[in-house]
């Protein structure tokens, strides 16, 4: 009864916390140090989602990947004007605004349209490029579709969270929408007729069509509000000094007609990326991805076991505080998705200490795995008969020695298969760190998709690589399992 | 001159409302063999486990060599428990260790004995319990009687002052009871102080100086084996003995 009441008051407290956070004004006014900060650091950090040619995309130059495109050239010019170096942080499109709000990046430049809704959470520069909204279709359908109104009853695709998704929802009410994170996935959906068209910015549409003869584009004839027209750079709220400095550069760019030059450069890169689209050409990307995936999994497995053991012992201890702490931790971690935890460590903790993406990913995956390992170990310890402990203690072994020499060795044997499963799922689930820009296998798969305009082939390669990793691991674990089965 | 090796004063144990041990006052002298008999649930195991504080009594004192164990902390207790060997009905050998490793674990971990010395000690003890040829085997490949002899040797490896046995032969097939009792008998002859919960009357008659009949958390009757087995005074003792004899 009493225990229940304690849990209940905890729940009330948590809900209270949630509401107080939600009701807080997001942007507390503060003194503007934005420009000063960049200059002091000597580095302008930008966030971008490089899957959107010609604005930003990845190219493979002598085996090294490089972000290029209109937005990157503009950023380079801005950094040059500010007299600082440029650092590019690759991240998911959905994460860019969060990155700005949490101070991970100074500005977000990713073909962002300055919508009224976005203006609630970030400030924008002046518009640096205007383009229309087009529809990418299969070339064979060119005679069927004229503009947005000819898609009644059909399914169309758009990038989730993008302005195009808004257009699709609001201005094509008779069509249904499918929303994916990556344009490359949308193109794939189009080619496999999962969708009949993809809403995309004109520059993007042209870029894709130029690189794929089976595609075509048409003007959507959307009714575009004034603020819908074009792209701007996003900044943290209340950073007028930086916005002004950037606007100055943008004005120069406009006056000197630099955008068309930048776009031409981007086009050239797209020519080179087109030249070699075999998967073998990108083996370095995949190898790199496998390396990071293994690194994250291995480090997380080690820390997961250490921390999990600690949590299991805490949960089994007679000390109420230790026990409750462990239970709360385990329940909480198991009760929220790994994805949210990864974002929390990177963006949330990132506001206090500046953690690089890779470290954030490893921390989040380790902390997550620890909760699951703790429960496996606890189950293992409980599966050892009480008589074993009594016999050990009657010989004079301390509680610790008993655990170390008698209980854990036996428990390990019992839980080995379950632990093995946990390690294998670690390899698969660590893929979630790609959302904060850790260059693991999934991330590299996205990169190769964007660079090659190929959807399926990179997926296949990644799938096989994941399988090779998990299967090898399960073989290794099986070998040790057999070796532990002595005497039975 | 007899010395009190073990002594309990006003020892009581409650589990919830269940009074399992009720104000016990007993002494056991060095070199003595005490056999405890009594019906199931009478508190025999609880009493035995109170003697090495595996079970912390609700109230009262447990004195070992004159020292009250109930006042000691866990670390001090670990030190005392080395000197009080215990053998369980379910053997509780360590299945992940070989027979020899079972014997060597505590001397090495607790007494910090060198591997060499522990090895010699283990060989010696395995010889005594007739299992020298099983040293490298894992316990799961042994019979129940053999496992119980390993458990006895394991307890002896700590060179205890007293040995507690809780129904050491109850889980054994009848043909294996003898080999375990033989080891225990030899131990008694060598002067080991022993407290044995058992219903093996012959063993009690041959080895014990005292037999205690325990019932309802009390020592209802005690005396020499002859007194208890042939001339029991209390009705409950008679009933119990009659039942045990009938079940043969
Ligand atoms: N840890 C415990 N918690 C609650 N009750 C217990 C505990 N240990 C023993 N008991 C209870 O105490 C009583 C005495 O148990 P105990 O094991 O000492 O009896 P016993 O004489 O050894 O019986 P048996 O011959 O069956 O082994 C029983 O009713 C038992 O249920
Ligand atoms: Mg018992």
XYZ file of C-alpha atoms and ligand atoms in Angstrom:
768
model
C 0.000 0.000 0.000
C 2.663 2.439 1.142
C 4.871 1.556 -1.779
C 2.050 2.272 -4.175
C 1.524 5.691 -2.705
C 5.216 6.516 -3.158
C 5.074 5.515 -6.802
C 1.961 7.570 -7.235
C 3.526 10.701 -5.782
C 6.517 10.170 -8.066
C 4.218 10.044 -11.049
C 2.440 13.224 -9.964
C 5.814 14.902 -9.574
C 6.889 13.814 -13.052
C 3.698 15.072 -14.648
C 4.113 18.358 -12.803
C 7.629 18.629 -14.188
C 6.414 17.978 -17.710
C 3.781 20.705 -17.498
C 6.137 23.239 -16.004
C 8.630 22.644 -18.806
C 5.910 22.894 -21.439
C 4.457 26.100 -20.047
C 7.836 27.822 -19.888
C 8.400 30.541 -22.450
C 10.803 29.026 -24.942
C 12.828 32.128 -25.601
C 13.846 34.047 -22.553
C 15.183 37.400 -23.674
C 18.885 37.723 -23.067
C 21.817 39.846 -24.076
C 22.970 39.115 -27.613
C 26.470 37.643 -27.766
C 25.905 35.658 -30.933
C 28.382 37.422 -33.212
C 30.933 37.874 -30.460
C 30.768 34.165 -29.685
C 31.516 33.173 -33.275
C 34.368 35.635 -33.588
C 35.906 34.616 -30.277
C 35.764 30.985 -31.266
C 37.221 31.830 -34.665
C 34.821 29.331 -36.183
C 31.331 29.437 -37.630
C 29.473 26.200 -36.988
C 26.657 25.466 -39.398
C 24.175 22.630 -39.434
C 22.914 21.097 -42.650
C 21.290 17.954 -43.955
C 23.413 17.066 -46.989
C 20.868 15.075 -48.960
C 19.387 17.905 -50.957
C 21.256 18.649 -54.147
C 22.006 21.216 -55.377
C 21.687 23.001 -52.017
C 23.818 20.578 -50.057
C 25.007 17.113 -50.832
C 27.961 14.819 -50.426
C 30.577 14.009 -52.986
C 33.325 11.457 -52.913
C 36.620 13.124 -53.696
C 39.602 10.794 -53.781
C 37.857 8.528 -51.342
C 37.035 11.362 -48.978
C 33.514 12.611 -48.512
C 32.860 16.302 -48.766
C 29.765 18.456 -48.358
C 29.202 20.761 -51.319
C 26.398 22.803 -52.826
C 24.844 26.247 -52.957
C 24.309 26.532 -49.206
C 27.866 25.458 -48.493
C 29.312 28.033 -50.874
C 27.165 30.704 -49.247
C 28.322 29.605 -45.793
C 31.921 29.678 -46.930
C 31.467 33.216 -48.173
C 29.846 34.265 -44.873
C 32.640 32.697 -42.831
C 35.163 34.412 -45.056
C 33.453 37.775 -44.557
C 33.400 37.234 -40.786
C 37.060 36.304 -40.870
C 36.488 32.904 -39.254
C 36.814 29.264 -40.228
C 33.832 27.175 -41.278
C 32.749 23.970 -39.551
C 29.979 21.901 -41.099
C 27.867 19.657 -38.849
C 25.876 17.127 -40.794
C 22.543 16.309 -39.202
C 19.039 15.156 -39.937
C 16.815 17.875 -41.351
C 14.462 17.464 -38.408
C 17.334 18.045 -35.977
C 18.563 21.336 -37.396
C 16.152 23.635 -35.538
C 16.779 21.722 -32.311
C 20.508 22.133 -32.933
C 20.054 25.893 -33.198
C 17.891 26.165 -30.107
C 20.320 24.155 -28.024
C 23.372 26.036 -29.264
C 24.974 23.056 -31.024
C 25.250 25.141 -34.182
C 25.414 28.873 -34.885
C 23.159 28.739 -37.894
C 21.081 26.291 -39.862
C 21.375 26.436 -43.624
C 19.566 23.665 -45.412
C 17.211 25.187 -47.978
C 15.025 26.275 -45.073
C 11.881 28.275 -45.839
C 11.197 30.972 -43.243
C 7.648 30.006 -42.320
C 5.660 31.797 -39.646
C 5.643 28.635 -37.589
C 9.411 28.268 -37.680
C 9.762 31.932 -36.825
C 8.205 31.123 -33.459
C 11.291 29.208 -32.470
C 14.128 30.691 -34.542
C 15.103 33.927 -36.280
C 15.792 34.105 -40.019
C 18.134 35.980 -42.305
C 16.863 37.628 -45.460
C 15.945 35.272 -48.263
C 18.988 34.290 -50.317
C 17.401 32.191 -53.015
C 13.909 32.012 -54.454
C 12.585 29.105 -56.342
C 9.267 27.545 -57.159
C 7.766 24.322 -55.923
C 7.793 21.532 -58.478
C 6.519 18.000 -58.736
C 8.892 15.210 -59.713
C 7.156 12.417 -61.625
C 8.071 9.363 -63.637
C 8.819 10.341 -67.230
C 6.236 7.856 -68.544
C 3.494 9.729 -66.693
C 4.336 13.043 -68.279
C 1.152 13.045 -70.319
C -1.087 12.213 -67.366
C -0.088 14.922 -64.913
C -0.142 18.654 -65.619
C 0.012 20.286 -62.183
C -1.008 19.711 -58.564
C -4.692 19.393 -59.392
C -4.268 16.369 -61.635
C -3.274 14.110 -58.692
C -6.746 13.631 -57.192
C -6.998 10.340 -55.329
C -3.283 9.677 -55.789
C -0.515 9.428 -53.219
C 2.333 11.918 -53.269
C 5.542 12.153 -51.297
C 7.303 14.968 -49.496
C 10.152 15.313 -47.018
C 8.746 15.107 -43.493
C 8.792 18.391 -41.598
C 9.450 20.320 -44.805
C 7.544 23.142 -46.405
C 6.651 20.783 -49.231
C 4.819 18.530 -46.795
C 2.740 21.540 -45.713
C 1.892 22.339 -49.320
C 0.904 18.772 -49.941
C -1.340 18.672 -46.890
C -2.962 22.070 -47.369
C -3.177 22.544 -51.104
C -3.719 19.002 -52.322
C -6.541 17.897 -50.015
C -7.805 15.300 -52.467
C -4.459 13.508 -52.597
C -2.907 11.524 -49.774
C 0.622 12.088 -48.583
C 3.558 9.926 -47.654
C 6.283 11.618 -45.612
C 9.864 10.364 -45.476
C 13.023 11.931 -44.057
C 15.172 11.600 -47.143
C 14.540 12.888 -50.623
C 16.488 9.928 -51.976
C 13.925 7.627 -50.335
C 11.112 9.645 -51.872
C 12.627 9.294 -55.332
C 12.891 5.583 -54.699
C 9.223 5.485 -53.701
C 8.391 7.336 -56.867
C 10.297 4.960 -59.091
C 8.656 1.962 -57.457
C 5.243 3.665 -57.844
C 4.580 3.833 -54.117
C 3.894 7.495 -54.822
C 2.897 9.134 -58.075
C 4.781 12.363 -57.503
C 7.200 14.063 -55.133
C 6.782 17.655 -54.092
C 10.207 19.300 -54.241
C 11.776 22.652 -54.623
C 12.460 23.521 -58.260
C 16.237 23.416 -57.888
C 16.069 20.008 -56.292
C 13.626 18.696 -58.849
C 15.855 19.832 -61.679
C 18.919 18.309 -60.068
C 17.307 14.900 -59.681
C 15.786 14.881 -63.125
C 19.112 15.857 -64.670
C 20.699 12.862 -63.027
C 18.018 10.327 -63.830
C 16.599 10.013 -67.341
C 13.544 8.087 -66.137
C 12.269 11.150 -64.215
C 10.620 14.402 -65.220
C 9.389 17.507 -63.437
C 6.340 19.741 -63.784
C 5.507 23.045 -62.126
C 3.108 22.427 -59.279
C 1.326 25.787 -59.622
C 1.062 25.974 -55.874
C -0.343 29.061 -54.274
C 2.788 30.247 -52.485
C 2.503 32.834 -49.731
C 5.103 35.557 -49.653
C 7.181 33.923 -46.949
C 7.045 30.589 -48.705
C 9.055 31.900 -51.541
C 12.638 30.920 -51.062
C 15.250 29.909 -48.583
C 16.754 31.693 -45.616
C 19.261 30.934 -42.896
C 18.000 30.150 -39.381
C 19.529 31.489 -36.155
C 18.801 31.276 -32.468
C 16.176 33.722 -31.238
C 17.525 37.095 -30.198
C 20.793 37.028 -32.092
C 20.473 40.197 -34.183
C 24.210 40.870 -34.336
C 24.939 37.618 -36.132
C 21.856 37.938 -38.343
C 22.922 41.424 -39.401
C 26.461 40.338 -40.209
C 25.139 37.447 -42.272
C 22.593 39.630 -44.067
C 25.469 41.893 -45.106
C 27.179 38.957 -46.792
C 23.899 37.859 -48.370
C 23.407 41.320 -49.832
C 26.865 41.157 -51.394
C 26.052 37.726 -52.799
C 22.855 39.128 -54.294
C 24.485 42.226 -55.745
C 27.310 40.261 -57.294
C 24.949 37.534 -58.607
C 27.027 34.900 -56.906
C 24.156 32.424 -56.495
C 24.067 31.426 -60.146
C 27.812 30.858 -59.980
C 27.429 28.686 -56.884
C 24.644 26.706 -58.535
C 26.799 26.124 -61.576
C 29.583 24.792 -59.313
C 27.114 22.482 -57.636
C 26.009 21.247 -61.044
C 29.592 20.361 -61.878
C 29.877 18.255 -58.727
C 26.680 16.519 -59.681
C 28.285 15.594 -62.970
C 31.203 13.979 -61.177
C 29.020 12.121 -58.718
C 27.066 10.792 -61.627
C 30.131 9.270 -63.222
C 30.657 6.378 -60.816
C 27.661 4.972 -59.078
C 28.821 1.434 -58.387
C 28.686 0.332 -54.783
C 32.314 -0.790 -54.940
C 33.358 2.782 -55.585
C 31.883 3.666 -52.191
C 33.389 0.788 -50.226
C 35.269 3.268 -48.045
C 31.966 4.745 -46.868
C 30.610 1.368 -45.918
C 33.862 0.305 -44.269
C 33.852 3.511 -42.315
C 30.239 2.918 -41.301
C 30.935 -0.649 -40.197
C 33.891 0.639 -38.185
C 31.788 3.168 -36.309
C 28.921 0.753 -35.788
C 31.324 -1.807 -34.305
C 33.057 0.829 -32.206
C 29.797 2.123 -30.754
C 28.478 -1.395 -30.119
C 31.689 -2.673 -28.541
C 32.252 0.292 -26.243
C 28.575 0.331 -25.303
C 28.622 -3.398 -24.589
C 31.554 -3.000 -22.198
C 30.077 -0.032 -20.360
C 26.623 -1.591 -20.514
C 27.911 -4.654 -18.674
C 29.835 -2.706 -16.043
C 26.961 -0.348 -15.384
C 24.362 -3.102 -15.731
C 26.157 -5.233 -13.143
C 26.245 -2.275 -10.790
C 22.536 -1.603 -11.310
C 21.648 -5.271 -10.828
C 23.561 -5.399 -7.553
C 21.939 -2.146 -6.445
C 18.517 -3.493 -7.282
C 19.174 -6.679 -5.305
C 20.698 -4.853 -2.356
C 18.892 -4.543 0.939
C 19.578 -0.804 0.947
C 16.265 0.815 0.050
C 17.779 3.919 -1.524
C 20.069 1.918 -3.829
C 17.229 -0.405 -4.687
C 14.789 2.391 -5.507
C 17.356 4.324 -7.522
C 18.146 1.267 -9.625
C 14.470 0.434 -10.163
C 13.670 4.012 -11.153
C 16.570 4.129 -13.587
C 15.797 0.776 -15.175
C 12.095 1.454 -15.526
C 12.654 4.927 -16.896
C 15.229 3.895 -19.484
C 13.192 0.913 -20.603
C 10.125 3.109 -20.751
C 11.398 5.541 -23.363
C 12.704 4.956 -26.899
C 16.450 4.863 -27.516
C 15.974 7.499 -30.182
C 14.686 10.012 -27.649
C 17.526 9.150 -25.286
C 20.113 9.716 -28.013
C 18.600 13.109 -28.802
C 18.402 13.954 -25.109
C 22.080 13.241 -24.519
C 23.198 15.126 -27.610
C 20.923 18.145 -27.476
C 19.824 18.168 -23.827
C 23.056 17.386 -21.995
C 24.777 19.211 -24.842
C 23.453 22.461 -23.396
C 25.514 21.903 -20.254
C 28.617 20.167 -21.597
C 29.582 20.176 -25.225
C 29.560 16.514 -26.192
C 30.563 15.482 -29.719
C 27.978 13.428 -31.560
C 29.963 10.174 -31.417
C 30.500 10.447 -27.657
C 26.846 11.383 -27.133
C 25.810 8.349 -29.137
C 28.062 6.017 -27.179
C 26.873 7.444 -23.858
C 23.214 7.121 -24.790
C 23.533 3.582 -26.144
C 25.612 2.486 -23.117
C 23.144 3.965 -20.644
C 20.293 2.326 -22.504
C 21.959 -1.060 -22.757
C 22.874 -0.968 -19.054
C 19.204 -1.016 -18.084
C 18.536 -4.127 -20.146
C 21.756 -5.859 -19.085
C 20.902 -5.093 -15.448
C 17.640 -6.986 -15.755
C 19.342 -9.926 -17.470
C 22.011 -10.114 -14.765
C 19.434 -9.780 -12.003
C 17.501 -12.662 -13.512
C 20.725 -14.669 -13.684
C 21.617 -14.015 -10.060
C 18.102 -14.913 -8.940
C 18.277 -18.161 -10.875
C 21.095 -19.445 -8.619
C 19.680 -21.395 -5.659
C 19.892 -19.712 -2.256
C 21.827 -22.755 -1.012
C 24.868 -21.675 -3.031
C 25.027 -18.387 -1.156
C 24.494 -20.096 2.191
C 27.228 -22.634 1.526
C 29.655 -19.894 0.506
C 28.847 -17.688 3.472
C 29.125 -20.624 5.884
C 32.699 -21.082 4.674
C 33.509 -17.513 5.663
C 33.350 -15.937 2.215
C 32.149 -12.347 2.370
C 29.086 -11.163 0.491
C 31.330 -9.749 -2.215
C 33.506 -12.843 -2.510
C 30.373 -14.971 -2.718
C 29.031 -12.896 -5.570
C 32.377 -12.859 -7.356
C 33.478 -16.472 -7.020
C 30.249 -18.417 -6.645
C 27.154 -16.602 -7.898
C 28.288 -14.564 -10.898
C 30.297 -17.333 -12.617
C 27.225 -19.572 -12.495
C 24.849 -16.765 -13.391
C 26.984 -15.787 -16.387
C 26.660 -19.284 -17.764
C 22.879 -19.133 -17.439
C 22.463 -15.690 -18.944
C 25.057 -15.986 -21.700
C 22.471 -16.540 -24.462
C 20.379 -13.603 -23.261
C 23.452 -11.393 -23.037
C 24.419 -12.496 -26.527
C 21.024 -11.399 -27.825
C 21.531 -8.050 -26.152
C 24.896 -7.577 -27.886
C 23.417 -8.510 -31.236
C 20.548 -6.099 -30.835
C 23.103 -3.489 -29.811
C 24.674 -3.720 -33.258
C 21.302 -3.248 -34.881
C 19.863 -0.659 -32.530
C 22.952 1.521 -32.392
C 21.917 2.558 -35.901
C 19.704 5.168 -34.286
C 22.754 7.357 -33.573
C 22.754 8.325 -37.240
C 20.049 10.883 -36.461
C 22.549 13.066 -34.621
C 25.056 12.712 -37.438
C 27.277 9.904 -36.164
C 28.725 8.323 -39.276
C 27.682 4.761 -38.556
C 26.572 2.272 -41.175
C 23.029 3.650 -41.498
C 24.361 7.146 -41.866
C 26.754 6.020 -44.586
C 23.932 4.195 -46.295
C 22.061 7.508 -46.467
C 25.179 9.229 -47.708
C 25.723 6.753 -50.494
C 22.045 6.910 -51.433
C 22.243 10.672 -51.712
C 25.512 10.573 -53.613
C 24.534 7.888 -56.109
C 20.838 8.630 -56.564
C 20.381 4.910 -55.963
C 17.943 3.739 -53.366
C 18.006 -0.016 -53.198
C 21.631 -0.995 -53.820
C 23.037 0.767 -50.737
C 20.229 -0.714 -48.615
C 21.171 -4.171 -49.819
C 24.841 -3.612 -49.063
C 24.044 -2.305 -45.574
C 21.682 -5.188 -44.919
C 24.316 -7.747 -45.854
C 26.950 -5.948 -43.784
C 24.678 -5.887 -40.734
C 23.976 -9.557 -41.206
C 27.665 -10.402 -41.489
C 28.341 -8.520 -38.258
C 25.504 -10.050 -36.250
C 26.026 -13.534 -37.612
C 29.757 -13.509 -36.861
C 29.019 -12.297 -33.352
C 26.427 -14.970 -32.730
C 28.951 -17.580 -33.927
C 31.615 -16.257 -31.565
C 29.149 -16.202 -28.677
C 28.040 -19.726 -29.513
C 31.640 -20.902 -29.343
C 32.042 -19.495 -25.821
C 28.686 -20.900 -24.772
C 29.875 -24.363 -25.736
C 33.136 -23.886 -23.906
C 31.316 -22.892 -20.724
C 29.165 -26.000 -20.779
C 31.618 -28.225 -18.985
C 30.608 -30.948 -16.579
C 26.996 -31.126 -17.750
C 37.907 -30.231 31.695
C 34.982 -29.420 29.508
C 34.636 -25.987 27.959
C 31.513 -24.455 26.472
C 32.281 -24.117 22.792
C 28.778 -23.029 21.796
C 26.117 -21.569 23.995
C 22.731 -19.959 23.328
C 20.930 -17.758 25.833
C 17.257 -16.827 25.559
C 17.461 -17.501 21.832
C 14.178 -16.708 20.060
C 13.232 -16.477 16.435
C 10.019 -15.078 15.048
C 9.000 -15.083 11.397
C 6.050 -12.737 11.368
C 3.694 -14.176 13.976
C 5.329 -17.576 13.778
C 7.462 -18.234 16.864
C 9.967 -20.722 15.435
C 12.497 -20.722 18.280
C 11.239 -20.036 21.756
C 13.676 -18.888 24.447
C 16.337 -21.588 24.029
C 19.130 -21.935 26.601
C 21.612 -24.639 25.691
C 25.334 -25.369 25.738
C 27.504 -27.579 23.577
C 30.940 -28.538 24.803
C 34.115 -29.011 22.833
C 34.449 -32.551 21.544
C 30.789 -33.287 22.047
C 28.458 -34.735 19.427
C 24.847 -33.570 19.753
C 22.120 -35.107 17.608
C 18.895 -33.139 17.168
C 15.722 -34.953 16.200
C 12.186 -33.698 15.771
C 9.248 -33.359 13.442
C 9.285 -31.223 10.347
C 8.804 -27.525 11.014
C 10.006 -27.843 14.616
C 12.767 -25.295 14.064
C 15.800 -27.585 13.770
C 17.232 -25.938 10.674
C 16.531 -22.487 12.025
C 18.353 -23.361 15.233
C 21.364 -24.705 13.356
C 21.486 -21.640 11.097
C 21.355 -19.416 14.152
C 24.551 -20.972 15.499
C 26.638 -19.431 12.691
C 24.354 -16.421 12.300
C 23.321 -17.391 8.749
C 20.026 -16.642 10.423
C 20.006 -13.519 12.611
C 17.904 -14.374 15.676
C 15.108 -12.057 16.763
C 16.434 -11.940 20.301
C 18.886 -13.663 22.614
C 22.571 -14.432 22.401
C 24.729 -16.929 20.537
C 28.104 -17.408 22.173
C 30.983 -19.033 20.345
C 34.087 -19.557 22.483
C 32.522 -17.103 24.899
C 31.984 -14.351 22.315
C 28.463 -13.108 21.609
C 28.049 -13.361 17.826
C 24.868 -11.272 17.722
C 26.902 -8.160 18.531
C 29.355 -8.612 15.650
C 29.280 -6.923 12.260
C 29.311 -8.867 8.969
C 33.071 -8.677 8.584
C 33.694 -10.047 12.048
C 31.078 -12.715 11.402
C 32.846 -13.800 8.216
C 35.891 -14.380 10.370
C 33.947 -16.501 12.879
C 32.076 -18.497 10.231
C 35.370 -19.951 9.021
C 35.556 -21.830 12.292
C 32.009 -23.195 12.071
C 31.656 -25.672 9.211
C 28.214 -26.432 7.834
C 26.844 -29.240 5.705
C 23.424 -29.008 4.067
C 20.753 -31.485 3.092
C 21.059 -30.411 -0.555
C 24.916 -30.577 -0.575
C 25.235 -27.149 -2.205
C 28.536 -27.986 -3.850
C 29.651 -25.391 -6.389
C 28.783 -26.845 -9.792
C 31.029 -24.498 -11.777
C 34.163 -25.673 -9.969
C 35.927 -29.028 -10.011
C 35.856 -31.113 -6.851
C 39.295 -29.944 -5.903
C 38.532 -26.315 -6.667
C 35.478 -26.621 -4.408
C 37.831 -27.468 -1.560
C 40.456 -24.880 -2.383
C 38.188 -21.869 -2.911
C 37.614 -20.791 0.688
C 41.134 -21.474 2.025
C 42.557 -19.377 -0.796
C 39.993 -16.576 -0.802
C 39.387 -16.278 2.919
C 42.591 -17.495 4.514
C 44.787 -16.318 1.633
C 46.442 -19.715 1.636
C 48.974 -20.305 -1.153
C 47.831 -22.432 -4.066
C 50.419 -25.038 -3.206
C 49.305 -25.377 0.401
C 45.637 -25.404 -0.584
C 46.416 -28.125 -3.093
C 48.084 -30.317 -0.489
C 45.255 -29.721 1.956
C 42.644 -30.617 -0.653
C 44.464 -33.807 -1.696
C 44.704 -34.842 1.922
C 41.001 -34.250 2.626
C 39.820 -35.917 -0.569
C 41.839 -38.918 0.476
C 40.105 -38.917 3.853
C 36.631 -38.892 2.330
C 37.634 -41.459 -0.290
C 37.361 -39.232 -3.359
C 41.006 -38.817 -4.349
C 40.219 -40.123 -7.842
C 37.469 -37.531 -8.403
C 39.610 -34.454 -7.779
C 39.408 -33.139 -11.332
C 35.750 -34.013 -11.948
C 32.885 -31.580 -11.891
C 30.317 -32.242 -9.146
C 27.454 -32.797 -11.570
C 29.082 -36.046 -12.681
C 29.119 -37.348 -9.094
C 26.493 -39.321 -7.176
C 24.620 -37.688 -4.303
C 26.711 -39.488 -1.706
C 29.907 -38.402 -3.393
C 28.695 -34.808 -3.632
C 27.861 -34.774 0.056
C 31.328 -36.087 0.897
C 32.786 -33.277 -1.223
C 30.679 -30.826 0.784
C 31.992 -32.260 4.051
C 35.585 -32.107 2.832
C 34.991 -28.541 1.642
C 33.857 -27.500 5.121
C 36.781 -29.331 6.730
C 39.214 -27.477 4.476
C 38.669 -24.412 6.649
C 39.785 -26.471 9.662
C 36.708 -25.589 11.725
C 36.266 -25.920 15.481
C 32.773 -27.293 15.088
C 30.715 -28.876 12.316
C 26.983 -28.364 11.843
C 25.101 -30.978 9.800
C 21.523 -30.319 8.672
C 19.999 -33.652 7.635
C 23.097 -34.573 5.598
C 21.698 -37.919 4.434
C 18.005 -37.127 3.948
C 18.293 -36.428 0.239
C 20.398 -39.509 -0.474
C 19.406 -42.822 -1.974
C 19.505 -45.424 0.834
C 22.559 -47.196 -0.548
C 24.605 -43.996 -0.284
C 23.691 -43.080 3.276
C 26.330 -45.398 4.723
C 29.314 -43.852 2.978
C 28.448 -40.395 4.295
C 27.740 -41.573 7.829
C 31.047 -43.401 7.833
C 32.899 -40.181 7.107
C 30.969 -38.401 9.846
C 31.626 -41.171 12.327
C 35.335 -41.017 11.648
C 35.235 -37.287 12.165
C 33.548 -37.718 15.541
C 36.142 -40.268 16.584
C 38.867 -37.739 15.798
C 37.284 -35.471 18.408
C 35.390 -33.014 16.213
C 32.589 -31.134 17.943
C 29.438 -31.810 15.943
C 25.800 -30.733 15.965
C 23.832 -33.054 13.720
C 20.194 -32.886 12.706
C 19.405 -36.421 11.598
C 16.950 -39.242 11.996
C 19.591 -41.938 11.652
C 19.043 -43.629 15.034
C 21.927 -46.048 14.693
C 24.316 -43.252 13.975
C 22.992 -41.287 16.972
C 23.292 -44.264 19.237
C 26.863 -44.996 18.227
C 28.249 -41.499 17.998
C 26.228 -38.978 20.026
C 26.770 -38.032 23.642
C 23.456 -36.172 23.689
C 20.198 -36.378 21.783
C 17.817 -33.404 21.774
C 14.210 -33.754 20.798
C 13.022 -30.491 19.342
C 9.375 -29.586 18.885
C 7.480 -26.336 18.501
C 10.608 -24.240 18.829
C 11.689 -25.788 22.138
C 14.069 -28.538 23.222
C 11.333 -30.635 24.720
C 13.525 -33.427 26.006
C 17.228 -34.247 26.040
C 19.501 -36.973 27.305
C 21.829 -39.762 26.265
C 20.788 -41.707 23.181
C 19.768 -44.527 25.439
C 17.541 -42.309 27.581
C 15.806 -40.720 24.612
C 15.416 -43.711 22.354
C 14.617 -46.350 24.952
C 13.031 -44.427 27.798
C 11.464 -41.266 26.409
C 9.537 -39.361 29.080
C 7.328 -36.997 27.068
C 4.302 -38.121 25.086
C 5.349 -36.126 22.025
C 8.775 -37.744 22.033
C 7.197 -41.180 22.168
C 4.790 -40.307 19.354
C 7.565 -38.992 17.215
C 9.827 -42.000 17.772
C 6.960 -44.346 17.057
C 6.292 -42.588 13.773
C 9.948 -42.635 12.728
C 10.285 -46.320 13.530
C 7.104 -47.172 11.707
C 8.268 -45.478 8.549
C 11.258 -47.801 8.314
N 13.188 -17.441 6.379
C 11.997 -17.821 6.874
N 10.942 -16.992 6.796
C 9.726 -17.354 7.291
N 9.488 -18.527 7.891
C 10.505 -19.398 7.983
C 11.803 -19.090 7.496
N 12.621 -20.157 7.753
C 11.842 -21.061 8.368
N 10.586 -20.637 8.541
C 9.501 -21.336 9.213
O 9.968 -21.739 10.472
C 9.450 -23.004 10.812
C 10.593 -23.909 11.180
O 11.367 -24.188 10.043
P 12.683 -25.083 10.091
O 13.185 -25.203 8.706
O 13.614 -24.520 11.107
O 12.130 -26.463 10.606
P 12.830 -27.879 10.588
O 12.659 -28.420 11.955
O 14.203 -27.788 10.078
O 11.925 -28.696 9.592
P 12.333 -29.804 8.480
O 12.450 -31.100 9.193
O 11.185 -29.773 7.544
O 13.611 -29.346 7.863
C 8.641 -23.485 9.643
O 7.270 -23.268 9.921
C 9.098 -22.633 8.515
O 8.050 -22.408 7.608
Mg 15.224 -28.451 8.321
